Tab-separated table of C-alpha atoms and ligand atoms in Angstrom:
chain	number	residue	atom	x	y	z
A	1	UNK	CA	0.021	-0.045	0.145
A	2	UNK	CA	1.149	3.373	-0.870
A	3	UNK	CA	2.488	5.417	2.358
A	4	UNK	CA	0.317	8.535	3.221
A	5	UNK	CA	1.400	11.830	2.015
A	6	UNK	CA	3.021	14.166	4.712
A	7	UNK	CA	5.942	17.056	5.145
A	8	UNK	CA	9.271	15.841	5.715
A	9	UNK	CA	10.671	19.181	5.695
A	10	UNK	CA	10.267	23.214	5.506
A	11	UNK	CA	12.635	25.555	3.230
A	12	UNK	CA	12.566	28.997	4.770
A	13	UNK	CA	13.645	31.685	2.059
A	14	UNK	CA	14.534	35.510	2.697
A	15	UNK	CA	13.689	37.319	-0.714
A	16	UNK	CA	14.506	40.685	-1.208
A	17	UNK	CA	13.304	43.310	-4.174
A	18	UNK	CA	14.187	46.176	-4.821
A	19	UNK	CA	10.989	48.621	-6.160
A	20	UNK	CA	11.376	50.931	-9.085
A	21	UNK	CA	10.315	53.802	-6.786
A	22	UNK	CA	9.708	54.596	-3.424
A	23	UNK	CA	5.940	53.320	-2.182
A	24	UNK	CA	4.107	56.511	0.122
A	25	UNK	CA	0.851	56.042	2.305
A	26	UNK	CA	-0.928	58.022	5.034
A	27	UNK	CA	0.625	55.400	7.667
A	28	UNK	CA	4.381	53.999	5.783
A	29	UNK	CA	6.574	54.583	3.101
A	30	UNK	CA	7.823	51.444	1.875
A	31	UNK	CA	11.065	50.930	-0.260
A	32	UNK	CA	11.274	47.395	-0.872
A	33	UNK	CA	9.619	44.088	-1.047
A	34	UNK	CA	11.077	42.256	1.836
A	35	UNK	CA	9.536	38.702	1.215
A	36	UNK	CA	9.756	35.089	3.243
A	37	UNK	CA	8.774	32.330	0.359
A	38	UNK	CA	7.960	29.127	2.250
A	39	UNK	CA	8.831	25.964	0.820
A	40	UNK	CA	6.663	23.007	2.012
A	41	UNK	CA	8.105	19.331	0.601
A	42	UNK	CA	6.789	16.184	1.723
A	43	UNK	CA	7.332	12.597	1.314
A	44	UNK	CA	6.869	12.409	-2.651
A	45	UNK	CA	8.357	14.494	-4.949
A	46	UNK	CA	5.638	17.097	-4.353
A	47	UNK	CA	5.981	20.778	-3.028
A	48	UNK	CA	4.077	23.207	-1.763
A	49	UNK	CA	4.904	27.470	-2.017
A	50	UNK	CA	3.621	30.006	-0.462
A	51	UNK	CA	4.848	33.755	0.228
A	52	UNK	CA	4.602	36.236	2.873
A	53	UNK	CA	5.037	39.879	2.124
A	54	UNK	CA	4.909	41.412	5.761
A	55	UNK	CA	3.512	45.490	5.753
A	56	UNK	CA	4.842	46.155	9.504
A	57	UNK	CA	2.046	49.131	9.654
A	58	UNK	CA	-0.640	47.601	9.232
A	59	UNK	CA	-0.147	43.670	10.080
A	60	UNK	CA	2.342	44.435	13.107
A	61	UNK	CA	5.200	41.753	10.836
A	62	UNK	CA	8.426	43.104	9.287
A	63	UNK	CA	10.367	40.214	7.507
A	64	UNK	CA	12.310	39.219	10.662
A	65	UNK	CA	9.638	38.815	12.855
A	66	UNK	CA	8.107	36.332	9.913
A	67	UNK	CA	11.581	34.653	9.609
A	68	UNK	CA	11.639	33.648	13.001
A	69	UNK	CA	8.150	32.749	12.790
A	70	UNK	CA	7.988	30.149	9.738
A	71	UNK	CA	10.418	28.215	11.892
A	72	UNK	CA	8.098	27.576	14.407
A	73	UNK	CA	5.103	26.970	12.421
A	74	UNK	CA	7.428	24.613	10.462
A	75	UNK	CA	7.854	22.454	13.207
A	76	UNK	CA	4.132	22.105	13.937
A	77	UNK	CA	3.572	20.652	10.486
A	78	UNK	CA	6.657	18.113	10.306
A	79	UNK	CA	5.106	14.447	9.865
A	80	UNK	CA	1.622	15.810	8.783
A	81	UNK	CA	-0.809	14.976	6.460
A	82	UNK	CA	-0.702	18.143	4.475
A	83	UNK	CA	-4.049	17.937	2.706
A	84	UNK	CA	-6.077	18.294	5.634
A	85	UNK	CA	-5.773	21.754	5.237
A	86	UNK	CA	-8.520	23.177	7.939
A	87	UNK	CA	-6.589	20.611	10.601
A	88	UNK	CA	-3.425	21.968	9.793
A	89	UNK	CA	-4.559	26.185	9.634
A	90	UNK	CA	-6.725	25.665	12.676
A	91	UNK	CA	-3.428	24.451	14.661
A	92	UNK	CA	-1.257	27.294	12.940
A	93	UNK	CA	-4.130	29.641	13.680
A	94	UNK	CA	-3.972	28.794	17.115
A	95	UNK	CA	-0.413	28.559	17.832
A	96	UNK	CA	0.124	31.715	16.369
A	97	UNK	CA	-2.394	34.611	16.672
A	98	UNK	CA	-2.078	37.787	14.254
A	99	UNK	CA	1.054	37.391	12.204
A	100	UNK	CA	-1.618	36.653	9.568
A	101	UNK	CA	0.701	37.605	6.367
A	102	UNK	CA	2.886	34.587	7.447
A	103	UNK	CA	0.026	32.380	8.256
A	104	UNK	CA	-1.550	33.068	4.876
A	105	UNK	CA	2.301	31.996	2.863
A	106	UNK	CA	1.524	28.145	4.902
A	107	UNK	CA	-1.987	28.106	3.966
A	108	UNK	CA	-0.967	29.288	0.547
A	109	UNK	CA	1.342	26.516	-0.193
A	110	UNK	CA	-0.273	24.031	1.638
A	111	UNK	CA	-3.325	24.991	-1.178
A	112	UNK	CA	-0.678	25.046	-3.540
A	113	UNK	CA	0.120	21.373	-2.558
A	114	UNK	CA	-3.603	20.170	-2.757
A	115	UNK	CA	-3.749	21.272	-6.378
A	116	UNK	CA	-0.624	19.118	-7.229
A	117	UNK	CA	-1.602	16.510	-5.502
A	118	UNK	CA	-5.551	16.507	-7.542
A	119	UNK	CA	-3.552	17.506	-10.625
A	120	UNK	CA	-6.122	20.548	-10.867
A	121	UNK	CA	-5.343	24.468	-11.048
A	122	UNK	CA	-6.193	25.766	-7.691
A	123	UNK	CA	-9.156	27.563	-9.344
A	124	UNK	CA	-10.886	24.627	-9.474
A	125	UNK	CA	-9.593	23.108	-6.277
A	126	UNK	CA	-11.772	26.036	-4.875
A	127	UNK	CA	-14.430	24.540	-6.331
A	128	UNK	CA	-14.877	27.899	-9.324
A	129	UNK	CA	-13.957	28.603	-13.044
A	130	UNK	CA	-11.503	30.259	-14.928
A	131	UNK	CA	-11.868	33.816	-15.955
A	132	UNK	CA	-9.874	36.223	-16.720
A	133	UNK	CA	-9.969	40.055	-15.204
A	134	UNK	CA	-8.381	43.739	-14.624
A	135	UNK	CA	-6.583	44.695	-11.681
A	136	UNK	CA	-6.164	48.303	-11.333
A	137	UNK	CA	-2.693	50.151	-11.496
A	138	UNK	CA	-1.950	52.460	-7.750
A	139	UNK	CA	-0.119	55.838	-7.474
A	140	UNK	CA	1.389	56.724	-4.086
A	141	UNK	CA	1.282	59.580	-2.234
A	142	UNK	CA	3.178	62.248	-3.955
A	143	UNK	CA	3.204	65.835	-5.719
A	144	UNK	CA	0.260	66.288	-7.183
A	145	UNK	CA	1.915	67.227	-11.285
A	146	UNK	CA	3.625	63.908	-10.721
A	147	UNK	CA	0.895	61.620	-9.397
A	148	UNK	CA	-1.086	63.581	-12.656
A	149	UNK	CA	1.548	62.576	-14.949
A	150	UNK	CA	1.815	58.933	-13.551
A	151	UNK	CA	-2.488	58.271	-13.893
A	152	UNK	CA	-1.877	59.703	-17.721
A	153	UNK	CA	1.200	57.120	-18.235
A	154	UNK	CA	-0.904	54.619	-16.573
A	155	UNK	CA	-4.038	55.349	-18.998
A	156	UNK	CA	-1.829	55.533	-22.214
A	157	UNK	CA	-0.334	52.182	-21.578
A	158	UNK	CA	-3.962	51.088	-21.054
A	159	UNK	CA	-5.094	50.738	-17.663
A	160	UNK	CA	-8.657	50.345	-16.867
A	161	UNK	CA	-8.996	52.018	-13.506
A	162	UNK	CA	-6.499	54.197	-11.509
A	163	UNK	CA	-6.202	53.748	-7.619
A	164	UNK	CA	-4.656	56.776	-6.182
A	165	UNK	CA	-3.400	56.763	-2.279
A	166	UNK	CA	-4.583	59.917	-0.356
A	167	UNK	CA	-5.135	60.853	3.281
A	168	UNK	CA	-3.275	63.797	3.660
A	169	UNK	CA	-5.601	67.171	3.996
A	170	UNK	CA	-8.416	68.411	2.190
A	171	UNK	CA	-6.661	70.461	0.094
A	172	UNK	CA	-4.147	68.315	-0.831
A	173	UNK	CA	-6.290	65.462	-0.876
A	174	UNK	CA	-8.659	67.389	-3.652
A	175	UNK	CA	-6.047	69.198	-5.262
A	176	UNK	CA	-5.034	65.566	-6.412
A	177	UNK	CA	-7.773	64.514	-8.006
A	178	UNK	CA	-8.557	67.307	-9.722
A	179	UNK	CA	-5.126	67.442	-11.501
A	180	UNK	CA	-5.356	63.324	-12.116
A	181	UNK	CA	-9.254	63.819	-13.290
A	182	UNK	CA	-7.919	66.969	-15.366
A	183	UNK	CA	-4.907	64.682	-17.188
A	184	UNK	CA	-6.818	61.376	-17.671
A	185	UNK	CA	-10.017	62.838	-19.072
A	186	UNK	CA	-13.668	61.473	-17.909
A	187	UNK	CA	-13.846	57.748	-18.792
A	188	UNK	CA	-11.512	56.049	-16.485
A	189	UNK	CA	-12.747	55.179	-13.196
A	190	UNK	CA	-10.682	56.181	-9.852
A	191	UNK	CA	-10.514	54.387	-7.006
A	192	UNK	CA	-9.339	56.271	-3.789
A	193	UNK	CA	-7.551	55.187	-0.659
A	194	UNK	CA	-6.612	57.080	2.785
A	195	UNK	CA	-4.958	54.258	4.523
A	196	UNK	CA	-7.102	55.563	7.969
A	197	UNK	CA	-5.028	58.847	7.167
A	198	UNK	CA	-8.392	61.159	7.968
A	199	UNK	CA	-9.851	61.610	10.692
A	200	UNK	CA	-13.679	61.719	10.923
A	201	UNK	CA	-14.501	65.300	10.287
A	202	UNK	CA	-11.640	65.423	7.474
A	203	UNK	CA	-13.183	62.270	5.784
A	204	UNK	CA	-16.619	63.219	5.650
A	205	UNK	CA	-15.846	67.219	4.119
A	206	UNK	CA	-13.198	65.703	1.804
A	207	UNK	CA	-15.120	62.957	0.037
A	208	UNK	CA	-18.120	65.392	-0.189
A	209	UNK	CA	-15.660	67.484	-2.140
A	210	UNK	CA	-14.695	64.587	-4.551
A	211	UNK	CA	-18.361	63.371	-4.678
A	212	UNK	CA	-18.824	65.218	-8.450
A	213	UNK	CA	-15.146	63.538	-9.550
A	214	UNK	CA	-15.944	60.571	-10.424
A	215	UNK	CA	-14.569	58.166	-7.534
A	216	UNK	CA	-15.559	54.772	-7.763
A	217	UNK	CA	-14.974	54.145	-3.977
A	218	UNK	CA	-13.164	55.000	-0.915
A	219	UNK	CA	-10.870	52.456	0.691
A	220	UNK	CA	-10.738	52.999	4.317
A	221	UNK	CA	-11.282	56.338	5.346
A	222	UNK	CA	-10.194	56.196	9.454
A	223	UNK	CA	-8.625	54.525	11.698
A	224	UNK	CA	-9.004	50.741	11.262
A	225	UNK	CA	-10.384	50.202	14.767
A	226	UNK	CA	-13.094	52.706	13.833
A	227	UNK	CA	-15.832	50.933	12.776
A	228	UNK	CA	-18.659	53.066	14.438
A	229	UNK	CA	-17.450	56.204	12.254
A	230	UNK	CA	-17.153	53.970	9.531
A	231	UNK	CA	-20.678	53.728	9.571
A	232	UNK	CA	-21.377	57.150	10.369
A	233	UNK	CA	-18.915	58.325	6.958
A	234	UNK	CA	-20.579	55.682	5.034
A	235	UNK	CA	-24.224	57.456	5.494
A	236	UNK	CA	-22.901	61.394	5.064
A	237	UNK	CA	-21.062	60.479	1.657
A	238	UNK	CA	-22.583	59.265	-1.861
A	239	UNK	CA	-18.822	57.839	-2.362
A	240	UNK	CA	-19.060	53.700	-1.519
A	241	UNK	CA	-16.440	52.891	1.499
A	242	UNK	CA	-14.898	49.861	1.121
A	243	UNK	CA	-13.356	48.421	4.566
A	244	UNK	CA	-9.496	47.274	4.313
A	245	UNK	CA	-7.511	47.716	7.614
A	246	UNK	CA	-10.710	47.422	9.239
A	247	UNK	CA	-10.834	43.833	8.198
A	248	UNK	CA	-8.394	41.154	8.684
A	249	UNK	CA	-10.815	38.126	9.165
A	250	UNK	CA	-14.007	36.848	9.265
A	251	UNK	CA	-14.911	37.777	12.703
A	252	UNK	CA	-14.119	41.342	11.669
A	253	UNK	CA	-16.136	40.577	8.297
A	254	UNK	CA	-19.665	39.777	10.452
A	255	UNK	CA	-18.997	42.716	12.654
A	256	UNK	CA	-18.696	45.365	9.806
A	257	UNK	CA	-21.357	43.402	7.731
A	258	UNK	CA	-23.984	43.922	10.981
A	259	UNK	CA	-22.989	47.247	12.045
A	260	UNK	CA	-23.331	48.698	8.441
A	261	UNK	CA	-19.839	49.843	8.257
A	262	UNK	CA	-18.757	49.615	4.517
A	263	UNK	CA	-20.237	48.727	0.846
A	264	UNK	CA	-17.675	46.080	-0.032
A	265	UNK	CA	-14.530	44.516	1.374
A	266	UNK	CA	-11.043	44.649	0.553
A	267	UNK	CA	-9.824	40.675	1.205
A	268	UNK	CA	-5.977	40.238	0.860
A	269	UNK	CA	-4.375	36.854	1.952
A	270	UNK	CA	-1.634	38.750	3.882
A	271	UNK	CA	-4.419	39.829	6.348
A	272	UNK	CA	-6.964	37.137	6.374
A	273	UNK	CA	-4.019	34.451	7.523
A	274	UNK	CA	-4.508	32.861	3.696
A	275	UNK	CA	-7.201	31.517	1.364
A	276	UNK	CA	-9.344	29.431	4.082
A	277	UNK	CA	-10.219	32.545	5.999
A	278	UNK	CA	-10.693	34.442	2.876
A	279	UNK	CA	-13.072	31.672	1.469
A	280	UNK	CA	-15.290	32.630	5.021
A	281	UNK	CA	-14.882	36.436	4.619
A	282	UNK	CA	-16.444	36.193	0.935
A	283	UNK	CA	-19.404	33.816	2.246
A	284	UNK	CA	-20.445	36.541	4.820
A	285	UNK	CA	-19.509	38.825	2.373
A	286	UNK	CA	-22.141	37.440	-0.282
A	287	UNK	CA	-24.953	36.423	2.939
A	288	UNK	CA	-24.775	40.809	3.340
A	289	UNK	CA	-24.925	41.406	0.236
A	290	UNK	CA	-21.678	43.054	-0.051
A	291	UNK	CA	-19.446	42.810	-3.168
A	292	UNK	CA	-15.596	42.175	-2.832
A	293	UNK	CA	-12.231	43.213	-3.852
A	294	UNK	CA	-9.459	40.900	-3.443
A	295	UNK	CA	-5.867	43.255	-2.750
A	296	UNK	CA	-2.405	42.478	-2.209
A	297	UNK	CA	0.840	44.340	-0.351
A	298	UNK	CA	3.720	44.483	-2.685
A	299	UNK	CA	4.130	40.586	-3.520
A	300	UNK	CA	5.661	38.937	-6.323
A	301	UNK	CA	4.013	37.263	-8.698
A	302	UNK	CA	4.104	34.485	-6.724
A	303	UNK	CA	1.348	35.950	-3.563
A	304	UNK	CA	-0.073	37.729	-6.526
A	305	UNK	CA	-1.388	34.243	-8.441
A	306	UNK	CA	-2.956	32.465	-5.541
A	307	UNK	CA	-4.954	35.642	-4.843
A	308	UNK	CA	-5.782	35.533	-8.530
A	309	UNK	CA	-7.071	32.319	-7.989
A	310	UNK	CA	-9.618	32.830	-5.255
A	311	UNK	CA	-10.778	36.196	-7.631
A	312	UNK	CA	-11.420	34.010	-10.234
A	313	UNK	CA	-13.172	30.786	-8.493
A	314	UNK	CA	-15.313	33.648	-6.495
A	315	UNK	CA	-17.751	35.843	-8.854
A	316	UNK	CA	-18.633	37.617	-5.520
A	317	UNK	CA	-15.374	39.057	-5.946
A	318	UNK	CA	-15.995	42.324	-8.258
A	319	UNK	CA	-12.962	44.149	-7.879
A	320	UNK	CA	-9.042	43.359	-8.331
A	321	UNK	CA	-5.951	45.511	-7.117
A	322	UNK	CA	-3.387	42.895	-7.419
A	323	UNK	CA	-0.990	45.533	-8.798
A	324	UNK	CA	2.291	44.808	-6.111
A	325	UNK	CA	4.137	43.088	-8.760
A	326	UNK	CA	4.530	45.888	-10.938
A	327	UNK	CA	5.906	48.182	-8.544
A	328	UNK	CA	9.279	45.818	-8.130
A	329	UNK	CA	12.439	45.838	-10.103
A	330	UNK	CA	12.837	42.298	-10.872
A	331	UNK	CA	10.125	39.255	-11.087
A	332	UNK	CA	11.861	36.123	-9.776
A	333	UNK	CA	8.628	34.275	-10.493
A	334	UNK	CA	8.578	31.583	-13.100
A	335	UNK	CA	5.219	30.264	-14.333
A	336	UNK	CA	1.857	31.892	-12.896
A	337	UNK	CA	-0.517	34.330	-13.466
A	338	UNK	CA	0.032	35.913	-16.702
A	339	UNK	CA	-0.253	39.889	-16.848
A	340	UNK	CA	-1.301	41.800	-20.257
A	341	UNK	CA	-0.779	45.363	-18.760
A	342	UNK	CA	-3.598	44.824	-16.325
A	343	UNK	CA	-5.618	42.053	-17.766
A	344	UNK	CA	-4.761	39.068	-15.427
A	345	UNK	CA	-4.672	35.501	-17.086
A	346	UNK	CA	-4.367	32.421	-14.966
A	347	UNK	CA	-1.964	28.968	-15.879
A	348	UNK	CA	-4.162	25.503	-15.960
A	349	UNK	CA	-0.721	23.615	-14.456
A	350	UNK	CA	-1.815	22.422	-11.227
A	351	UNK	CA	-1.715	24.171	-7.774
A	352	UNK	CA	-1.270	27.711	-8.295
A	353	UNK	CA	1.097	27.477	-10.628
A	354	UNK	CA	3.835	29.520	-9.495
A	355	UNK	CA	7.504	28.710	-8.836
A	356	UNK	CA	10.564	30.595	-8.030
A	357	UNK	CA	13.456	30.771	-10.498
A	358	UNK	CA	15.985	28.804	-8.626
A	359	UNK	CA	19.165	31.093	-9.807
A	360	UNK	CA	16.834	34.185	-7.790
A	361	UNK	CA	16.793	31.430	-4.679
A	362	UNK	CA	20.423	31.046	-4.984
A	363	UNK	CA	21.220	33.983	-3.631
A	364	UNK	CA	18.533	34.327	-0.494
A	365	UNK	CA	19.592	33.181	2.821
A	366	UNK	CA	17.500	30.006	3.801
A	367	UNK	CA	16.885	27.732	6.643
A	368	UNK	CA	15.509	24.080	6.211
A	369	UNK	CA	13.401	22.539	9.255
A	370	UNK	CA	13.335	19.049	9.220
B	1	LIG	MG1	-5.961	49.689	1.023
């Protein structure tokens, strides 16, 4: 009889990739992608790959925190059945609370492995179909004229929606959108994201000032913990509100939906702790009549491909903001989601279909837990 599949070792890689330019949002500035790749190996010739791309100002994780935590989570998995994802993730989620980005890397690797065992692409493992879809492209906070120039450049490249980081003062933020609108004309939707930068009054005044400027929705106007004022902002503007930093897991989703705080959810694997909880969030959203976006941090195409499978598999996910890798100077990923400007197409290879270039890995510091 064939031996049961089990986890024999876990490789942990420190992966640093430079940005094309620094990326500023209301609460932090990011200068490079500092990822951790997780490779779960088995007693058969099959492995699963995952990526953690920590954003310290949002999830409380840094690359060094994730590298240390990864060793502990790897020990928890040794000799266990990787196909029991609910069981493995329950152990991981109970062992290490918070640290959602690190947990998501393990979750992603387990789903990749499941797809490889089933010989099915991940979207099919999730019970969904294959569809191509578009991501927007994001402009960080900068001088308004520079942001307008960048928006026009994205429009000329063929992007169908532009996301703009705001969250400073009312005057500056309105000037940014006015200049961008003037540069790109009226046909492209603009999505805005204040990343918690406003307080209640600034949010209401700024959003009311932007109502005539073709804003599709506004992400996270105020502090992540302030659900009550997010609900009040939603009542005082015609611009749709999307919860991002207020929404990590399914418990948050239930509260936000029950309180009527927002029109949309922004699901990110780095916040939910991976695909298994992302699916629970989407189910709560669907129950409450809320449609979702799947967003990203600054992952390589590996993490983005896993997220793209979730988008493809769930029709309730209406928007995608999977542009992280477009900011990177280097693409170390082989296979995976294909980007045609902003149009994303998934491969039919088993699992998520993304692998990492062995030449890139040779230059990464690594640890193996076995
Ligand atoms: Mg956001």
